[in-house]
Amino acid sequence: MHPVTAGVAGKGQASTLEASYWILLDSGQAMDMKLNFQLLYSILEALPVGVFIKTLSDDFKITYWSQGAERIFLIPREAVLNRNAYDFWPKDQAGLYLAADKKVLEEKRPVDIPCEPSIRGDGSKIWLHTVKVPFQSTPGGPHDLLLCVSVDITEQKNAAKQLQNQESLLKRILDALPDLVGHFDKNFINCHANRRYFDFFGKTPDEIKGRHAQDIIGPELFKQNLSYMQNALLGKKTDMERQLTQMNGETKDVFIQYLPVEEQGEVTGYVVTVQDVSPFKKLELERRNMEQTLIHAAQLTALGEMAGGIAHEINNPLAIIKGKVFQLKRAAKNPDIKVDQLLNDLHDIESTVDRIAQIIKGLRTMSRHSELDPMQVCSLRQIIDDAFVLCREKFAHNNIPISLGLQDPEIRLRCRGYQISQILINLINNSFDAIADLKDKWLRIDTFICDQRFVIAITDSGAGIPEANRKKMMQPFFTTKDVGKGTGLGLSISRKICQDHQGDLVYDQASPHTCFRIELPLSCIISSERQPS
Amino acid sequence: MTLLQGARILIVDDEDLIRSIFHSEFTSHGAQCQTAANITEAWQKIQQGPFDILISDVRMSGGDGVKLVERIHHELGYAVKKFFCSAYNDVCPEKARALGILEIFPKPFDLEVMVKSLAEHLSK
């Protein structure tokens, strides 16, 4: 009998293990053997993996069950020792194990099962990586012992599954994106591409994955974009807008981005995204057209509002011309015609014609509407006169004095003069509507330089805009005028025109009266001497 | 040329040249004309009158021709034949009739037609 100490053998299983051990080790010193055995036993017990031995001769009964096995399977050794799989595992599970065990013994060589499912003592499922090694208890005898080592790989398996799920989710998200997404490694080999990417280049996933970028997008496009790809591989993000022709021949406006892909601080590849911006471009164009139409509509409305004044302004000088001509025709029949008087009358007619021409010019101001018109050098006085010619009459008629305070009346501005006139007409008409019924009514226009801006300030005798309306008044379609009186576009359009001139239209809250300021950058001022271009 | 012989006419218009055209035209037809550039001046002159005819512009700087005619209609101590001469159809015919306006001459006017019309109204 071989020496066995209860302290080492624990719960009796060591005796069977020891028996197997002694059979295997068939010679040597008993004490050394005992030490060897104790060392081996300690190692097996300390291993974080499950180690167990089955005996073929005894119907695959388990003769050793390490502490690691207890922890992994949540089954104490008392429950398994000297029992076989059928005693503690469900029947089909046990059948599978035994079949595998028999196969190992028949083939007489170790088997590696990288991933097998199992059930723990509490019923929960685990994944194991198991190695089964057949042994001969007697040298030269049959393979009758089976050493099994099982590692719990549930966590790794779950993590891998989670990763797989995440990858699949990511793939689904990428495929749902309207943008093209392609991921390439640093050798320009495709690692992944989404559905849009395949579709755009008219290829199947197989024709893309693992292929060189040049084979996918064609040598020409590859050459064009090589510098962007190289920059991305150097860690620099680049983007651009350009036109791209699809496989079906359709050309699209696209926004392309090249983004470096970094792993642990090292660039391992790049991602290219291509966004079809054609619809935005189209919308932007439509928006601009709409804006132009609105500006024009607002001008026409303003024109309609001024129709009375304009008719008056034109019919009066026409009456003068017609009257003078009538009298001149009669005088021409008179042999005593006075040449001086004749010349005087003709001079009156001439200046009256000029007056009408001036009004027509003002009207042309109102009907022009192109933001594409070039900036021109315009005289400030002319801009103000062009505006006045269309508003003057109704102010005079309603006894509203207009005063001018121009810091430098000869100043010339680089701008679209007619647009500035439009803003003035708009503001002056607003003032008129606001103050026509006030007792104290006046309007003044001042120009000066303030805070690096050239300012045209339009102030009227009104008491200011109510706080509640100040924010809204610059919004399109906001109006406090009666239905049919205003479009609510005047201020928003005026402001847009100012902004197009790199300036702004602001309401002066500090003024005790209602005051709007057209603010233009100083760069629009052209020295007085310079001639208009 | 005596269609307006002896007629005393007050011309009210804020346009210098229109006043002068009317003045010379009506005078050449035998009328005695005075002019006023605004309604205040016109009210002073018409009170000092008397006048047979008033021809007034409607929209004028310094006050509305309608206001002048209203005042004449209600406050003036004597009858005067009242006419508007307007550059824009801004007086409705009913209102004009209610104020005793006999005719509205639109600008640009035909002097010959105007003189004939004034003469006809004078003879009524």
mmCIF file of C-alpha atoms in Angstrom, chain A residues 307-309 311-312 315-324 326-327 330 348 351-352 355 393-394 396-399, chain B residues 1 13 15 17-18 20-22 24-25 28-29 57-64 87-88 107-112:
data_model
loop_
_atom_site.group_PDB
_atom_site.id
_atom_site.type_symbol
_atom_site.label_atom_id
_atom_site.label_comp_id
_atom_site.label_asym_id
_atom_site.label_seq_id
_atom_site.Cartn_x
_atom_site.Cartn_y
_atom_site.Cartn_z
ATOM 1 C CA ALA A 307 -48.700 104.715 -56.591
ATOM 2 C CA GLY A 308 -50.731 107.730 -55.480
ATOM 3 C CA GLY A 309 -47.677 109.749 -54.675
ATOM 4 C CA ALA A 311 -49.065 109.663 -59.996
ATOM 5 C CA HIS A 312 -49.126 113.015 -58.289
ATOM 6 C CA ASN A 315 -49.028 114.353 -63.353
ATOM 7 C CA ASN A 316 -48.038 117.697 -61.856
ATOM 8 C CA PRO A 317 -45.010 118.192 -64.081
ATOM 9 C CA LEU A 318 -47.007 116.838 -67.046
ATOM 10 C CA ALA A 319 -49.649 119.482 -66.344
ATOM 11 C CA ILE A 320 -46.937 122.128 -66.413
ATOM 12 C CA ILE A 321 -45.515 120.880 -69.699
ATOM 13 C CA LYS A 322 -48.896 120.556 -71.322
ATOM 14 C CA GLY A 323 -49.959 124.008 -70.133
ATOM 15 C CA LYS A 324 -46.735 125.612 -71.275
ATOM 16 C CA PHE A 326 -50.471 125.001 -75.163
ATOM 17 C CA GLN A 327 -49.517 128.569 -74.399
ATOM 18 C CA ARG A 330 -50.743 130.057 -79.198
ATOM 19 C CA ASP A 348 -39.345 125.635 -67.618
ATOM 20 C CA SER A 351 -36.439 121.402 -66.150
ATOM 21 C CA THR A 352 -39.878 119.886 -65.689
ATOM 22 C CA ARG A 355 -38.033 116.316 -62.893
ATOM 23 C CA GLU A 393 -44.644 114.238 -51.890
ATOM 24 C CA LYS A 394 -46.568 112.446 -49.184
ATOM 25 C CA ALA A 396 -44.971 117.426 -47.888
ATOM 26 C CA HIS A 397 -48.656 116.791 -48.263
ATOM 27 C CA ASN A 398 -48.940 115.728 -44.642
ATOM 28 C CA ASN A 399 -46.785 118.546 -43.426
ATOM 29 C CA MET B 1 -60.762 136.173 -75.922
ATOM 30 C CA ASP B 13 -51.521 125.275 -55.992
ATOM 31 C CA GLU B 15 -46.470 124.385 -57.790
ATOM 32 C CA LEU B 17 -45.315 127.009 -62.550
ATOM 33 C CA ILE B 18 -48.880 125.735 -62.417
ATOM 34 C CA SER B 20 -48.257 130.998 -63.267
ATOM 35 C CA ILE B 21 -49.724 128.997 -66.174
ATOM 36 C CA PHE B 22 -53.264 129.359 -64.794
ATOM 37 C CA SER B 24 -51.482 133.904 -67.498
ATOM 38 C CA GLU B 25 -54.116 131.737 -69.192
ATOM 39 C CA SER B 28 -55.593 136.277 -71.190
ATOM 40 C CA HIS B 29 -59.306 135.362 -71.191
ATOM 41 C CA ASP B 57 -55.103 121.567 -56.010
ATOM 42 C CA VAL B 58 -55.888 118.696 -53.626
ATOM 43 C CA ARG B 59 -52.594 117.351 -52.331
ATOM 44 C CA MET B 60 -50.389 120.217 -51.349
ATOM 45 C CA SER B 61 -47.536 120.686 -48.972
ATOM 46 C CA GLY B 62 -48.830 122.448 -45.916
ATOM 47 C CA GLY B 63 -52.367 121.122 -46.077
ATOM 48 C CA ASP B 64 -55.061 119.420 -48.047
ATOM 49 C CA ALA B 87 -52.918 115.114 -60.129
ATOM 50 C CA TYR B 88 -54.389 111.956 -58.676
ATOM 51 C CA LYS B 107 -53.764 116.942 -64.268
ATOM 52 C CA PRO B 108 -52.336 117.072 -66.873
ATOM 53 C CA PHE B 109 -55.198 119.368 -67.901
ATOM 54 C CA ASP B 110 -56.308 120.749 -71.233
ATOM 55 C CA LEU B 111 -56.319 124.548 -70.769
ATOM 56 C CA GLU B 112 -58.755 125.142 -73.614
#
